[in-house]
Amino acid sequence: MNDSVAPSNPPRHCGHIAIVGRPNVGKSTLLNHLLQQKISITSRKPQTTRHRIMGINSDARSQCIFVDTPGLSLQFNKALNRVMNETALSVIKDVDVVLFVVERFIWNEADQFVLDALANAKVPVLLIINKIDLVQNKTELLPHIAELTKKRDFAEIVPVSALGGHNIETIDNLVKALLPEGPFLFPEDQITDRSSRFLAAELIREKVTRQLGDELPYELAVEIEKFEINKSVLHIHGLILVDKKGQKRIVIGKDGDRLKQIGSAAREDMETTFQSKVMLNLWVKVKSGWADDERALRSLGYVDR
Ligand SMILES: Nc1nc2c(ncn2[C@@H]2O[C@H](COP(=O)(O)OP(=O)(O)OP(=O)(O)O)[C@@H](O)[C@H]2O)c(=O)[nH]1
Ligand SMILES: [Mg+2]
């Protein structure tokens, strides 16, 4: 008689992990490195991320649903800023783990604002000290870490370099150990909750943001007007919305050169993301005041409700 028992399936773990922090600390870079795939756009300009965006990492036992958020900002002057803060704050209420990202030795009032926003969070909060590749003498971090431990009972404090991929696995392992038991919420091969159209619009916004550097018209949005596959080529039409006529001239550049560069950089990224040949056409249009117009924000997808 065969008395062996069929192996029972080990329990699965699944949960949501918020990535929060002030603008520009490297939250989206961290998400992309945790996933080893580019899901969320990044730039050296603060307030690059404007939407909640999920990046999903599954293995046989666990599914981590990371939620990248707009940097929490102390500016409340525009409706867009308010909506971005509301988006980030609403994510904190609904997750199993929080990654609170800060950078190097910096602790300022914007970091304090994030800490205060986490005051009522009952879930484990990991403090991630990012950009340590820029710290020459790592032992100098120790007294800083000692100061940070006084601010809250953090589940862990982890120094990392998101850009250099240093210590990212440590975060991954810590997070997995904190996930609650439960079934997977997404198919194992799904990597984001966002549509290809959304990712295409974001890649265009990233290239405009990066190309324009400090002359960036902050009031800039992208709409995808066409997203069609035809004879195995993806045809994408993107509309770049700016606030003022002068900004339109800046984005287009002399003889259209800048718009061409934006287009070819965005197309290259799209071909990697969508694994397809891409034909990309871009236009620039002036739409004044959209960043302070609740209705325009809703139609551009900035308000989830
Ligand atoms: N040297 C260094 N730079 C980094 C690191 N991580 C991110 N950066 C850079 O910091 C800048 C901001 O990175 P993002 O990932 O866009 O920051 P964010 O926190 O998502 O910013 P917002 O979306 O604006 O809130 C970019 O120029 C990144 O390349 C790091 O580990 N080391
Ligand atoms: Mg970001």
XYZ file of N, CA, C and O in Angstrom, residues 203-282:
320
model
N 5.370 57.738 -21.333
C 6.706 57.750 -21.944
C 6.942 59.047 -22.718
O 8.035 59.606 -22.695
N 5.892 59.545 -23.376
C 6.035 60.827 -24.089
C 6.261 61.943 -23.065
O 7.144 62.785 -23.229
N 5.489 61.928 -21.978
C 5.643 62.981 -20.955
C 7.050 62.929 -20.353
O 7.664 63.957 -20.079
N 7.588 61.718 -20.168
C 8.950 61.599 -19.629
C 9.962 62.258 -20.568
O 10.850 63.003 -20.118
N 9.838 61.994 -21.855
C 10.829 62.534 -22.793
C 10.732 64.052 -22.875
O 11.750 64.727 -22.962
N 9.499 64.601 -22.843
C 9.362 66.061 -22.866
C 9.994 66.634 -21.599
O 10.786 67.582 -21.649
N 9.679 66.024 -20.451
C 10.210 66.500 -19.169
C 11.734 66.489 -19.183
O 12.380 67.448 -18.787
N 12.302 65.394 -19.667
C 13.773 65.274 -19.662
C 14.412 66.230 -20.663
O 15.426 66.842 -20.382
N 13.815 66.350 -21.857
C 14.385 67.216 -22.896
C 14.383 68.671 -22.477
O 15.282 69.415 -22.821
N 13.325 69.076 -21.769
C 13.179 70.494 -21.490
C 13.871 70.926 -20.210
O 14.081 72.101 -20.000
N 14.261 69.997 -19.367
C 14.980 70.364 -18.152
C 14.311 71.507 -17.429
O 13.112 71.469 -17.187
N 15.078 72.556 -17.168
C 14.556 73.637 -16.345
C 13.589 74.558 -17.078
O 12.882 75.339 -16.465
N 13.586 74.485 -18.411
C 12.616 75.331 -19.105
C 11.274 74.617 -19.243
O 10.406 75.010 -20.000
N 11.137 73.526 -18.511
C 9.920 72.722 -18.601
C 8.674 73.533 -18.307
O 8.560 74.162 -17.275
N 7.741 73.492 -19.232
C 6.431 74.017 -18.865
C 5.782 72.993 -17.923
O 5.494 71.885 -18.342
N 5.687 73.350 -16.649
C 5.175 72.382 -15.683
C 3.777 71.929 -16.064
O 3.402 70.775 -15.899
N 3.025 72.897 -16.659
C 1.657 72.549 -17.037
C 1.674 71.840 -18.382
O 1.454 72.442 -19.419
N 1.977 70.591 -18.347
C 2.121 69.833 -19.575
C 1.451 68.473 -19.393
O 1.661 67.827 -18.373
N 0.615 68.101 -20.349
C -0.037 66.798 -20.254
C -0.003 66.137 -21.624
O 0.280 66.796 -22.631
N -0.251 64.837 -21.650
C -0.227 64.110 -22.924
C -1.502 63.284 -23.064
O -1.925 62.628 -22.118
N -2.104 63.367 -24.240
C -3.270 62.540 -24.537
C -2.930 61.645 -25.728
O -2.274 62.108 -26.666
N -3.372 60.398 -25.682
C -3.165 59.506 -26.829
C -4.452 59.514 -27.659
O -5.518 59.160 -27.168
N -4.332 59.955 -28.914
C -5.535 60.058 -29.746
C -5.756 58.801 -30.591
O -6.854 58.540 -31.035
N -4.655 58.076 -30.846
C -4.813 56.857 -31.649
C -3.818 55.831 -31.120
O -2.665 56.174 -30.815
N -4.253 54.600 -30.992
C -3.374 53.517 -30.534
C -3.878 52.261 -31.239
O -4.800 51.611 -30.799
N -3.317 51.986 -32.411
C -3.868 50.924 -33.261
C -2.769 50.052 -33.825
O -1.735 50.564 -34.260
N -3.014 48.754 -33.865
C -2.042 47.871 -34.510
C -2.505 47.620 -35.948
O -3.675 47.352 -36.192
N -1.597 47.819 -36.899
C -1.943 47.639 -38.300
C -0.753 46.965 -38.987
O 0.346 47.494 -38.988
N -0.953 45.799 -39.546
C 0.109 45.001 -40.193
C 1.323 44.887 -39.268
O 2.446 45.212 -39.636
N 1.080 44.467 -38.046
C 2.074 44.256 -36.974
C 2.917 45.495 -36.625
O 3.978 45.382 -36.009
N 2.457 46.679 -37.019
C 3.089 47.931 -36.566
C 2.084 48.675 -35.687
O 0.900 48.776 -36.028
N 2.583 49.169 -34.556
C 1.723 49.909 -33.637
C 1.738 51.387 -34.049
O 2.800 52.017 -34.075
N 0.559 51.923 -34.408
C 0.465 53.332 -34.819
C -0.063 54.148 -33.642
O -1.175 53.908 -33.180
N 0.772 55.081 -33.165
C 0.381 55.869 -31.983
C 0.404 57.354 -32.331
O 1.377 57.858 -32.889
N -0.705 58.036 -32.030
C -0.754 59.489 -32.185
C -0.853 60.124 -30.802
O -1.774 59.822 -30.051
N 0.107 60.989 -30.472
C 0.108 61.620 -29.142
C -0.046 63.122 -29.262
O 0.529 63.760 -30.157
N -0.848 63.685 -28.358
C -1.069 65.128 -28.336
C -0.458 65.685 -27.049
O -0.820 65.262 -25.955
N 0.516 66.594 -27.207
C 1.157 67.202 -26.032
C 0.422 68.513 -25.743
O 0.371 69.404 -26.601
N -0.166 68.606 -24.568
C -0.918 69.812 -24.203
C -0.065 70.713 -23.341
O 0.480 70.273 -22.328
N 0.074 71.970 -23.758
C 0.815 72.941 -22.933
C -0.124 74.083 -22.557
O -1.239 74.181 -23.061
N 0.356 74.927 -21.652
C -0.513 75.958 -21.093
C -0.481 77.256 -21.906
O -1.451 77.990 -21.951
N 0.692 77.547 -22.511
C 0.850 78.849 -23.182
C 1.492 78.675 -24.555
O 2.226 77.719 -24.789
N 1.231 79.672 -25.436
C 1.772 79.652 -26.803
C 3.303 79.517 -26.810
O 3.866 78.748 -27.575
N 3.976 80.291 -25.925
C 5.444 80.296 -25.866
C 5.971 78.899 -25.540
O 7.011 78.472 -26.049
N 5.226 78.168 -24.707
C 5.646 76.813 -24.325
C 5.552 75.882 -25.530
O 6.354 74.974 -25.680
N 4.555 76.128 -26.377
C 4.400 75.292 -27.585
C 5.646 75.449 -28.459
O 6.204 74.453 -28.941
N 6.109 76.707 -28.607
C 7.314 76.957 -29.419
C 8.526 76.226 -28.829
O 9.326 75.646 -29.542
N 8.624 76.264 -27.477
C 9.778 75.612 -26.812
C 9.758 74.099 -27.061
O 10.781 73.495 -27.376
N 8.583 73.492 -26.927
C 8.496 72.033 -27.091
C 8.821 71.637 -28.535
O 9.519 70.646 -28.776
N 8.357 72.430 -29.497
C 8.603 72.097 -30.907
C 10.075 72.335 -31.278
O 10.670 71.522 -31.975
N 10.645 73.435 -30.744
C 12.063 73.724 -31.009
C 12.291 74.281 -32.405
O 11.365 74.330 -33.235
N 13.560 74.668 -32.656
C 13.897 75.268 -33.952
C 13.730 74.220 -35.054
O 14.260 73.117 -34.959
N 12.975 74.564 -36.076
C 12.688 73.663 -37.207
C 12.099 72.323 -36.745
O 12.295 71.294 -37.418
N 11.480 72.315 -35.591
C 10.848 71.077 -35.112
C 11.829 70.071 -34.552
O 11.479 68.910 -34.290
N 13.084 70.503 -34.333
C 14.140 69.570 -33.907
C 13.855 68.908 -32.560
O 14.088 67.713 -32.382
N 13.381 69.731 -31.621
C 13.183 69.165 -30.283
C 12.057 68.137 -30.278
O 12.172 67.077 -29.665
N 10.998 68.454 -30.984
C 9.868 67.517 -31.036
C 10.311 66.203 -31.696
O 9.900 65.123 -31.283
N 11.187 66.319 -32.693
C 11.705 65.112 -33.364
C 12.487 64.252 -32.376
O 12.336 63.036 -32.326
N 13.346 64.912 -31.574
C 14.137 64.158 -30.583
C 13.245 63.502 -29.538
O 13.458 62.354 -29.148
N 12.223 64.258 -29.088
C 11.269 63.705 -28.118
C 10.602 62.476 -28.720
O 10.506 61.418 -28.094
N 10.178 62.612 -29.980
C 9.482 61.517 -30.655
C 10.350 60.286 -30.810
O 9.914 59.171 -30.534
N 11.618 60.472 -31.203
C 12.413 59.262 -31.445
C 12.810 58.591 -30.126
O 12.829 57.358 -30.051
N 13.058 59.386 -29.067
C 13.365 58.767 -27.762
C 12.143 58.012 -27.224
O 12.260 56.892 -26.709
N 10.961 58.614 -27.364
C 9.738 57.955 -26.870
C 9.465 56.679 -27.675
O 9.108 55.640 -27.124
N 9.672 56.764 -28.990
C 9.406 55.597 -29.835
C 10.319 54.426 -29.456
O 9.870 53.285 -29.336
N 11.600 54.734 -29.215
C 12.534 53.660 -28.823
C 12.066 52.951 -27.558
O 12.051 51.723 -27.488
N 11.676 53.728 -26.550
C 11.190 53.121 -25.302
C 9.911 52.317 -25.527
O 9.722 51.250 -24.956
N 9.040 52.851 -26.376
C 7.770 52.155 -26.644
C 8.026 50.818 -27.316
O 7.358 49.828 -27.014
N 9.007 50.778 -28.229
C 9.294 49.519 -28.919
C 9.770 48.461 -27.917
O 9.431 47.295 -28.034
N 10.541 48.890 -26.889
C 10.966 47.947 -25.844
C 9.770 47.528 -24.989
O 9.555 46.341 -24.733
N 8.985 48.506 -24.562
C 7.854 48.201 -23.676
C 6.818 47.322 -24.373
O 6.313 46.363 -23.786
N 6.478 47.663 -25.618
C 5.385 46.944 -26.289
C 5.880 45.800 -27.172
O 5.068 45.095 -27.783
N 7.223 45.630 -27.241
C 7.781 44.543 -28.059
C 7.194 44.554 -29.462
O 6.724 43.522 -29.969
N 7.192 45.728 -30.079
C 6.591 45.858 -31.405
C 7.213 47.051 -32.109
O 7.723 47.967 -31.466
N 7.173 47.037 -33.429
C 7.601 48.222 -34.169
C 6.543 49.302 -33.957
O 5.346 49.017 -33.943
N 7.001 50.540 -33.759
C 6.069 51.630 -33.443
C 6.239 52.772 -34.440
O 7.359 53.159 -34.785
N 5.122 53.301 -34.942
C 5.114 54.561 -35.719
C 4.473 55.603 -34.807
O 3.307 55.460 -34.440
N 5.248 56.619 -34.463
C 4.728 57.599 -33.501
C 4.608 58.977 -34.152
O 5.564 59.473 -34.749
N 3.447 59.578 -34.044
C 3.250 60.962 -34.506
C 2.876 61.828 -33.317
O 2.012 61.444 -32.518
N 3.526 62.989 -33.224
C 3.249 63.877 -32.085
C 2.779 65.247 -32.556
O 3.258 65.760 -33.565
